[in-house]
PDB file of C-alpha atoms in Angstrom:
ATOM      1  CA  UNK A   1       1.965 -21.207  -0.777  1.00 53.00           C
ATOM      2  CA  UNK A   2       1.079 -17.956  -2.669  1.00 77.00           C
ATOM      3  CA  UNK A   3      -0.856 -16.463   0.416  1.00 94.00           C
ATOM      4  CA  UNK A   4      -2.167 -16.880   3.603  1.00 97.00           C
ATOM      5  CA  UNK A   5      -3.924 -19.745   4.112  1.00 97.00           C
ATOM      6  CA  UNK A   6      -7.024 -19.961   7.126  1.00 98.00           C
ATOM      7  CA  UNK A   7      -8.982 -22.728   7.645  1.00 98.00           C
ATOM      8  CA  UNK A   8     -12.128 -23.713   7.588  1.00 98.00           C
ATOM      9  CA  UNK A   9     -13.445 -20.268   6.275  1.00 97.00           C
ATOM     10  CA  UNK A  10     -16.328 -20.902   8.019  1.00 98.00           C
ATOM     11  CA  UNK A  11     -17.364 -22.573  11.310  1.00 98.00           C
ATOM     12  CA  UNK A  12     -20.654 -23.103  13.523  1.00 98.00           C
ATOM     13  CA  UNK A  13     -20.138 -24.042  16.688  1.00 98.00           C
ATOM     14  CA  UNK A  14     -22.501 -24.148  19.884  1.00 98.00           C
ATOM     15  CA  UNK A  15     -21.938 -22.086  23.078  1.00 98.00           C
ATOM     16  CA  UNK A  16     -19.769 -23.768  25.591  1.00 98.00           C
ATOM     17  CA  UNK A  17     -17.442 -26.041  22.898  1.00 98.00           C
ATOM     18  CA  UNK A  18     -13.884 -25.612  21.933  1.00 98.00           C
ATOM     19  CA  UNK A  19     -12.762 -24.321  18.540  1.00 98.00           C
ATOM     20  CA  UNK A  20      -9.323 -24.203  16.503  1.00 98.00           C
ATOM     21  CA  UNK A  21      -8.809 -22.112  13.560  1.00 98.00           C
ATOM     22  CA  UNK A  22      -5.417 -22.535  11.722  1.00 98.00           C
ATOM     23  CA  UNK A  23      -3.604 -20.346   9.714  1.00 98.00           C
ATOM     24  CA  UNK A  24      -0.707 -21.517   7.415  1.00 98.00           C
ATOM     25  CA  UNK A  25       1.031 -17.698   6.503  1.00 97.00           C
ATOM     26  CA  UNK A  26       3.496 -17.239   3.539  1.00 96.00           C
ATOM     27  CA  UNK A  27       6.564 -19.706   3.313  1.00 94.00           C
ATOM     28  CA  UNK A  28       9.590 -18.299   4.973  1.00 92.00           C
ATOM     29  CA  UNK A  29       7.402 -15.087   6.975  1.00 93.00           C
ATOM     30  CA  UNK A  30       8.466 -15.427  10.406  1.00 92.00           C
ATOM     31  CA  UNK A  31       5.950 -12.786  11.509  1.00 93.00           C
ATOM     32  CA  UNK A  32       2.093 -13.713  12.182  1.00 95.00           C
ATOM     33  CA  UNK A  33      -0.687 -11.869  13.480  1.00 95.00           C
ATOM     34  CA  UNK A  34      -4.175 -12.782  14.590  1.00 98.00           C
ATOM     35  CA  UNK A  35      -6.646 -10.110  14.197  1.00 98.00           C
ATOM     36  CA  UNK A  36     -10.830 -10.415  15.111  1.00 98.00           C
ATOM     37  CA  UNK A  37     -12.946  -8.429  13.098  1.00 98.00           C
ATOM     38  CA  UNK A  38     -16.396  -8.025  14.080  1.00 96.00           C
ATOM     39  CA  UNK A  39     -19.741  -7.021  11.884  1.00 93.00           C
ATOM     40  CA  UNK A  40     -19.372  -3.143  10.800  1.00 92.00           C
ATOM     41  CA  UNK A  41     -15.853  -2.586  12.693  1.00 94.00           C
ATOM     42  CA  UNK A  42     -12.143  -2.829  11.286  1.00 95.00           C
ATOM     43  CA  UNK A  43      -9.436  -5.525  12.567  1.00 97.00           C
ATOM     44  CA  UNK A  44      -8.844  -5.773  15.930  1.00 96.00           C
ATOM     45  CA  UNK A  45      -5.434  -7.396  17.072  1.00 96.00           C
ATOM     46  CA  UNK A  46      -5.305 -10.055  19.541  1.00 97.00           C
ATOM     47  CA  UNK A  47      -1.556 -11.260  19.321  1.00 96.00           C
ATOM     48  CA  UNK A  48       1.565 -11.790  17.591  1.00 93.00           C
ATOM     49  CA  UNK A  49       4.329 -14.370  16.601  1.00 94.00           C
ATOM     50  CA  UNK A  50       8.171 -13.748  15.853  1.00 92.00           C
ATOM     51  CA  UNK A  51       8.801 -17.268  14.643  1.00 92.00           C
ATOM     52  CA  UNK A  52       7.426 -19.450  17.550  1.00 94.00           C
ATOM     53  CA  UNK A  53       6.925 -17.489  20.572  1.00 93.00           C
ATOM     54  CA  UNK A  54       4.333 -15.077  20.966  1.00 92.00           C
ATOM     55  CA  UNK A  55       6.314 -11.630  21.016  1.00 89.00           C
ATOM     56  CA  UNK A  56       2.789  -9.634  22.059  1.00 92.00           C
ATOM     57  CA  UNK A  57      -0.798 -11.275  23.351  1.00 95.00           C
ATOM     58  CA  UNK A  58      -1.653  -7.978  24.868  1.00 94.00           C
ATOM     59  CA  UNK A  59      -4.714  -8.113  22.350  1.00 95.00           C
ATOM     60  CA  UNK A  60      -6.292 -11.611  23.748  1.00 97.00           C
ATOM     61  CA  UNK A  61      -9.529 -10.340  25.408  1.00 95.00           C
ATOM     62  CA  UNK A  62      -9.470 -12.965  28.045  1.00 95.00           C
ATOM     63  CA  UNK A  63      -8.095 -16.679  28.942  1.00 95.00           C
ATOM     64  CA  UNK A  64     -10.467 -18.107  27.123  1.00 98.00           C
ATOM     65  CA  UNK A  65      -8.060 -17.587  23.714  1.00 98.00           C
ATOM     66  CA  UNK A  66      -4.771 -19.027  23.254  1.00 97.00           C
ATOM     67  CA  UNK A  67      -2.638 -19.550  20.402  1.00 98.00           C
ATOM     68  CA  UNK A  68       0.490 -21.248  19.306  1.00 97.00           C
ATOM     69  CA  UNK A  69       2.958 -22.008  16.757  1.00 97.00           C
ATOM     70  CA  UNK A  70       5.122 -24.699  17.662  1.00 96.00           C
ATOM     71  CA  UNK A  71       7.395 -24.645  14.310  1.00 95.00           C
ATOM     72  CA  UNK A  72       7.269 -21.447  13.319  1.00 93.00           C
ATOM     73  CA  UNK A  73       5.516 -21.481  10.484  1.00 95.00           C
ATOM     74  CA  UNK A  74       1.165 -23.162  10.871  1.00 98.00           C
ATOM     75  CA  UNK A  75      -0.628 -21.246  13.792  1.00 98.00           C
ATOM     76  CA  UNK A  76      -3.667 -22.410  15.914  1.00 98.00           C
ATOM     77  CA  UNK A  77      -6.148 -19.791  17.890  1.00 98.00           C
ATOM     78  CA  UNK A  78      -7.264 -22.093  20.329  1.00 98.00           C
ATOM     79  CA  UNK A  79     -10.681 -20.570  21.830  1.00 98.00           C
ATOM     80  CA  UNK A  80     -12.247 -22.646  25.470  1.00 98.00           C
ATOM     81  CA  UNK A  81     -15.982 -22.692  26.277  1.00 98.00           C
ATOM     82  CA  UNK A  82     -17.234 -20.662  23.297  1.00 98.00           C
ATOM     83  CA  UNK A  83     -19.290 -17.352  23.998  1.00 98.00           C
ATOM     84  CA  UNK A  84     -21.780 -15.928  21.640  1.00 97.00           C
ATOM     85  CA  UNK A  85     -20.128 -13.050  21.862  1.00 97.00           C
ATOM     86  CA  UNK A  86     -16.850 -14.564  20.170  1.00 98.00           C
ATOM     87  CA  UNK A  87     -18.947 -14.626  16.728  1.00 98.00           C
ATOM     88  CA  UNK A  88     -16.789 -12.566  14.777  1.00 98.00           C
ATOM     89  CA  UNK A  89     -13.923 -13.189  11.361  1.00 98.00           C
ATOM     90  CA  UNK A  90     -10.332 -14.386  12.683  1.00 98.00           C
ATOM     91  CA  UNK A  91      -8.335 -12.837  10.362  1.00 98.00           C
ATOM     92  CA  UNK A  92      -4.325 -13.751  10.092  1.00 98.00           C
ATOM     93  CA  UNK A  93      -1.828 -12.045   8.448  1.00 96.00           C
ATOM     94  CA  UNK A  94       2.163 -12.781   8.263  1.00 95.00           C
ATOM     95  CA  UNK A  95       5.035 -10.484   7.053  1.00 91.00           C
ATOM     96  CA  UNK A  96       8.939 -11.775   6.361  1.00 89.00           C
ATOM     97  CA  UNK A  97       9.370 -10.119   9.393  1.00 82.00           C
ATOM     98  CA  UNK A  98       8.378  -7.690  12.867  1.00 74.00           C
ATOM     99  CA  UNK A  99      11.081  -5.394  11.427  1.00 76.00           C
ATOM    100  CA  UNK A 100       9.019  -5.266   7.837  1.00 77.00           C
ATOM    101  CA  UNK A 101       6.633  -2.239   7.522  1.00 79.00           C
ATOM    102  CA  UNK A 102       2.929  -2.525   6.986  1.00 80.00           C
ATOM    103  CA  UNK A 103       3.815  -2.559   3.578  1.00 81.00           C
ATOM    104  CA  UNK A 104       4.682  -5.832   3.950  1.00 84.00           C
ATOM    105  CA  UNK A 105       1.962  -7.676   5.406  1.00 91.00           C
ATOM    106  CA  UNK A 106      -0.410 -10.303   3.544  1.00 94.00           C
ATOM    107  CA  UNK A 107      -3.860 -11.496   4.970  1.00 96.00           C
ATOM    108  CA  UNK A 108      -5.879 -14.138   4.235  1.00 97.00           C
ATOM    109  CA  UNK A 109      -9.602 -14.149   3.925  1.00 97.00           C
ATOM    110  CA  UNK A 110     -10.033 -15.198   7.435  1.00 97.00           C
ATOM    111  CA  UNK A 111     -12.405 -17.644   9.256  1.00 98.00           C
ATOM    112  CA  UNK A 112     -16.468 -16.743  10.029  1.00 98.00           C
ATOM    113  CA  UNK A 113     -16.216 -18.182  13.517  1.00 98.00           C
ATOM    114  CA  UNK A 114     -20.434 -18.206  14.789  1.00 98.00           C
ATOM    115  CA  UNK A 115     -21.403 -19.347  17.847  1.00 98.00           C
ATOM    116  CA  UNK A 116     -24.894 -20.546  18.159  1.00 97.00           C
TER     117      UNK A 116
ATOM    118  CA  UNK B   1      -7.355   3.512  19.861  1.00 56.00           C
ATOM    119  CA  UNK B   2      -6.945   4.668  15.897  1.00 62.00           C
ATOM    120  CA  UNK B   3      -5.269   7.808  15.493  1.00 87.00           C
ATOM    121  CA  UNK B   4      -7.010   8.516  12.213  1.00 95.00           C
ATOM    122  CA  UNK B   5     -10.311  10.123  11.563  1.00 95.00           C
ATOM    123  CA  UNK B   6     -12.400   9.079   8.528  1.00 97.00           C
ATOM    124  CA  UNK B   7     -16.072   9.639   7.476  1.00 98.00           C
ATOM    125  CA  UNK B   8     -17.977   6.489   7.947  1.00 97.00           C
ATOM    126  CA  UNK B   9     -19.260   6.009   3.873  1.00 97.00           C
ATOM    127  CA  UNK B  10     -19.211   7.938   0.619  1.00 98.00           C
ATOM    128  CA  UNK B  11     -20.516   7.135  -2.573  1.00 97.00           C
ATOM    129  CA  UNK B  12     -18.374   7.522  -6.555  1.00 97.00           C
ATOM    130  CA  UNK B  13     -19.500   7.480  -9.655  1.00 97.00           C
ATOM    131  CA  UNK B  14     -17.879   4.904 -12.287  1.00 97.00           C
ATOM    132  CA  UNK B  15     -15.462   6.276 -13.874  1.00 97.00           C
ATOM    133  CA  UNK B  16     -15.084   9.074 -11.862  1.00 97.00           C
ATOM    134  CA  UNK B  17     -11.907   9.953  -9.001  1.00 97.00           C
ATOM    135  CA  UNK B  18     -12.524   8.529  -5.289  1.00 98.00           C
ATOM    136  CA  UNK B  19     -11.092  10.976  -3.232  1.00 98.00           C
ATOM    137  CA  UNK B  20     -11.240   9.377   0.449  1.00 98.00           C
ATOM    138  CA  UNK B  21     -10.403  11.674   3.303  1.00 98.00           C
ATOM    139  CA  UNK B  22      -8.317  10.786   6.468  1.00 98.00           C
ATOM    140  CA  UNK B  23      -7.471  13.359   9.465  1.00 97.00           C
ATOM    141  CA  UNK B  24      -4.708  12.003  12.072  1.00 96.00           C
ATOM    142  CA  UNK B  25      -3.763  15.467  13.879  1.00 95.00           C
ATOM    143  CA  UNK B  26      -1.695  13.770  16.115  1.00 93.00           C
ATOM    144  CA  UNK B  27       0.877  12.525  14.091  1.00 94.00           C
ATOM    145  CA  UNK B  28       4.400  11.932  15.064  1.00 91.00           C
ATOM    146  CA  UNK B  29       7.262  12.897  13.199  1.00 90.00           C
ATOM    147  CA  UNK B  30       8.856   9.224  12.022  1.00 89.00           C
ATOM    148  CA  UNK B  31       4.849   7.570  11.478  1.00 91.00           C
ATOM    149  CA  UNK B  32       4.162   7.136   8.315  1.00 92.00           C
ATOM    150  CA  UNK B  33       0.263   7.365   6.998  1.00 94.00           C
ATOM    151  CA  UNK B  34      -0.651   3.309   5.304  1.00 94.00           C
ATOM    152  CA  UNK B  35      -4.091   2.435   3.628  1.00 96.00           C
ATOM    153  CA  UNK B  36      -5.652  -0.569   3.149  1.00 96.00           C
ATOM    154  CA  UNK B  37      -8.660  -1.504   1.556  1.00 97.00           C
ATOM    155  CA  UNK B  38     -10.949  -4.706   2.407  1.00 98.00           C
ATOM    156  CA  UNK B  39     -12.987  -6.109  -0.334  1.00 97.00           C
ATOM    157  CA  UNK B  40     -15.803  -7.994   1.305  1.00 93.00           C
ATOM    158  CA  UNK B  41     -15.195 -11.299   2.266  1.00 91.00           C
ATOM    159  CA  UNK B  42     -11.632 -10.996   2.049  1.00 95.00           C
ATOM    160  CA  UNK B  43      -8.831  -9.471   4.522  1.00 96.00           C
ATOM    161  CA  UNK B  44      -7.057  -6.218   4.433  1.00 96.00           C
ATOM    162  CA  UNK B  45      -4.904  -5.357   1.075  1.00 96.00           C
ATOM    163  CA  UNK B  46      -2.113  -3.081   1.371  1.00 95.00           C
ATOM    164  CA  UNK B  47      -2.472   0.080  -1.142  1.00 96.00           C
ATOM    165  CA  UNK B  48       0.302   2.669  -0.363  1.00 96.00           C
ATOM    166  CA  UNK B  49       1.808   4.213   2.284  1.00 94.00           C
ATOM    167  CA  UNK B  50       3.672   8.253   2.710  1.00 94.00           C
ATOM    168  CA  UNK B  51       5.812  10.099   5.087  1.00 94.00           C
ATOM    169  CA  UNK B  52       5.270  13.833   3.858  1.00 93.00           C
ATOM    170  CA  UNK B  53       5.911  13.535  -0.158  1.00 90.00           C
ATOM    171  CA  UNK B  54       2.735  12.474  -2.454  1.00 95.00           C
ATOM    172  CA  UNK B  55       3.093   9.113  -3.646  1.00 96.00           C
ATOM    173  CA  UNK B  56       1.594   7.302  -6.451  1.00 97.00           C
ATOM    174  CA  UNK B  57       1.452   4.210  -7.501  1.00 96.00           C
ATOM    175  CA  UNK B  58      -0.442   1.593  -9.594  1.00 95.00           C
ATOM    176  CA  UNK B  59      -3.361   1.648  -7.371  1.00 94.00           C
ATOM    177  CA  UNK B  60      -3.540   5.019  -5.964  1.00 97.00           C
ATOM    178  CA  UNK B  61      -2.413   8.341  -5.109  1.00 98.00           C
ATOM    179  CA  UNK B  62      -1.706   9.700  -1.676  1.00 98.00           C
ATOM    180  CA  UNK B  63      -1.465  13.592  -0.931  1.00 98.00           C
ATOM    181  CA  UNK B  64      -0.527  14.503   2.616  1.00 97.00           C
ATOM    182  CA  UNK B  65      -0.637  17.651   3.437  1.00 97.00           C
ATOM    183  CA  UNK B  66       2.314  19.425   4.547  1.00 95.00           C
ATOM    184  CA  UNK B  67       1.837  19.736   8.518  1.00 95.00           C
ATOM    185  CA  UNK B  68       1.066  16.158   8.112  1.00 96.00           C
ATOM    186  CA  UNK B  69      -2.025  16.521   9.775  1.00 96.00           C
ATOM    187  CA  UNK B  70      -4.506  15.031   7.259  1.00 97.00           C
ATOM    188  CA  UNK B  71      -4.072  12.910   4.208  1.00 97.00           C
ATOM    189  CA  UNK B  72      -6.344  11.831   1.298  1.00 98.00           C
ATOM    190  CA  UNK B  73      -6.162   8.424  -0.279  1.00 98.00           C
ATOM    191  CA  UNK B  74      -7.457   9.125  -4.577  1.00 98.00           C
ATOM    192  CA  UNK B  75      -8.479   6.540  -6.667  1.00 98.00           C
ATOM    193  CA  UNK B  76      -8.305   8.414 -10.150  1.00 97.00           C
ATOM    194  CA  UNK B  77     -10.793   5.896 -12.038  1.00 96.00           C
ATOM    195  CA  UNK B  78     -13.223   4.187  -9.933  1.00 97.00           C
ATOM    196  CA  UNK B  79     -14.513   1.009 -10.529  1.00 97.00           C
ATOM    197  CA  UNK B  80     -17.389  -1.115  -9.194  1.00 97.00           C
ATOM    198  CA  UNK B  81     -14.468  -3.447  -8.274  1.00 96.00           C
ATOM    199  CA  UNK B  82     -13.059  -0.415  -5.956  1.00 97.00           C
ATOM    200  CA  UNK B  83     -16.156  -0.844  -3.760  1.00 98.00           C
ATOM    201  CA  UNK B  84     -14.584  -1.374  -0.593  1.00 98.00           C
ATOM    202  CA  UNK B  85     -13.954  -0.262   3.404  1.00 98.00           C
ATOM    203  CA  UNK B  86     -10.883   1.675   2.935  1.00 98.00           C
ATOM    204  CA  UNK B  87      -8.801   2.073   6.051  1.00 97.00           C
ATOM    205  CA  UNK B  88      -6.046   5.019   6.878  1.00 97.00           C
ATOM    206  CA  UNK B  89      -3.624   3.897   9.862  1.00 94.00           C
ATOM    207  CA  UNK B  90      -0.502   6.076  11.265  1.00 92.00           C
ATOM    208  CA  UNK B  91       2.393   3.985  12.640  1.00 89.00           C
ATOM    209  CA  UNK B  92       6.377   4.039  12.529  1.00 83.00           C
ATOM    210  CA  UNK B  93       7.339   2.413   9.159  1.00 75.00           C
ATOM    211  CA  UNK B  94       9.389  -0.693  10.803  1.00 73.00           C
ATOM    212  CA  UNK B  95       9.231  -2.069  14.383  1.00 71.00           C
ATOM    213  CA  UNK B  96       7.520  -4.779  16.110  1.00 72.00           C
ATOM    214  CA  UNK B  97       3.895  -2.317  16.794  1.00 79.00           C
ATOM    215  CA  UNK B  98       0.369  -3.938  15.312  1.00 84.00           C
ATOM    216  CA  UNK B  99      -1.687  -2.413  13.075  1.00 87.00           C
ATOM    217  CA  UNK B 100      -4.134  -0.448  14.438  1.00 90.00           C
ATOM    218  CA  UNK B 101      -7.629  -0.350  12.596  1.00 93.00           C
ATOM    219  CA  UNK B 102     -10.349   1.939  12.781  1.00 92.00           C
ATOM    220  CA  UNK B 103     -13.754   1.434  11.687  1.00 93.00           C
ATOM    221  CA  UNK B 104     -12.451   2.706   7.771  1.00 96.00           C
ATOM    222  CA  UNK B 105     -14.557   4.777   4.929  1.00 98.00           C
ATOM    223  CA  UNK B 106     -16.920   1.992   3.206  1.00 98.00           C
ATOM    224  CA  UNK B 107     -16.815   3.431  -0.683  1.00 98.00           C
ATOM    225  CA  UNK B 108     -19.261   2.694  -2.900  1.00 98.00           C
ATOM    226  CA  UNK B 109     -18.630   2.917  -6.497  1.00 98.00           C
ATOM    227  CA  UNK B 110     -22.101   3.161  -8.224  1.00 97.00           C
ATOM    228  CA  UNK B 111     -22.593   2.281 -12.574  1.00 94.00           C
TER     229      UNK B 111
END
């Protein structure tokens, strides 16, 4: 596609379920981030892909999160026993590559994860 | 942590330049200075990145000073559309390190 893809763009979920959020990144970007952005503060990564293993998950904040990308290309954030606290945006971005500069990267409009 | 300083809001005229401050005193030698700009509801937008020469380009100018030690990101006609958080990040230009955000200038570009 033309962009970065993430869906749903929004979600409601009660504490204690499980949640996946997808992102489908640009065709042929073998790069993907996940980033968590809560109300009033800027992106904060949680991990990153170089085609389908995760090349750094030093940013998941617990075991709770887990993500894949078993083709290289669509990504799930997988998040266990939802917290209230994990009511933030999931933002992913992809770039052709790790090697490409910030320049390079495209995000999509994330997903408003809530927690209720 | 973000290696960048910026002032939390500021406020333009229509019509008028947006010049949006950034101080990042410990910069290395081979990081380069990026901003980005996040239109609400949507994610982060690349605008333009320098080593030590000012660049400009379609969106924006970028005038680094020469120690390197602060930057400012101008938008030389401001539009309501410009309204924005506009972040400044330091990092090497290729390599395998995230983006590191801070909490960004949010610019408000009043009629």
């Amino acid at each position: 596609g033309a962009g970065v893809s993430q869906t749903p763009s929004n979600k409601v979920t009660e504490k204690g379920k499980y949640v996946e959020l997808r992102c489908d990144p640009i065709s042929g970007h073998t790069a993907l981030y996940w980033y968590r952005q809560s109300l009033g503060q800027g992106p904060e990564f949680l991990i990153y892909f170089q085609g389908t293993g995760a090349a750094d998950d030093s940013g998941l904040p617990n075991d709770r999160f887990f993500a894949v990308r078993p083709e290289g290309s669509v990504s799930t954030l997988k998040i266990q026993r939802t917290e209230r606290g994990d009511s933030a945006v999931y933002l992913c971005a992809s770039s052709l590559t790790p090697m490409t500069g910030p320049q390079g990267y495209t995000f999509g409009s994330g997903t408003r994860l809530t927690v209720v | 942590d973000a290696k960048t300083t910026q002032p939390p809001s500021m406020d333009c005229a229509e019509g008028r330049a947006a010049n949006l401050p950034c101080n990042h005193s410990t910069i290395s030698g081979n990081e380069y200075v990026y901003w980005y700009r996040q239109i609400h509801s949507q994610g982060p937008q690349y605008i333009i990145h320098g080593l030590k020469n000012n660049e400009t380009n379609e969106m924006a100018s970028l005038i680094i000073t020469e120690d390197r030690k602060s930057s400012t990101l101008i938008l030389p006609h401001a539009t309501l559309r410009d309204t924005a958080v506009y972040y400044c990040i330091v990092r090497v230009g290729s390599g395998n390190t995230p983006l590191v955000f801070g909490k960004g200038t949010r610019l408000s570009v009043i009629a």
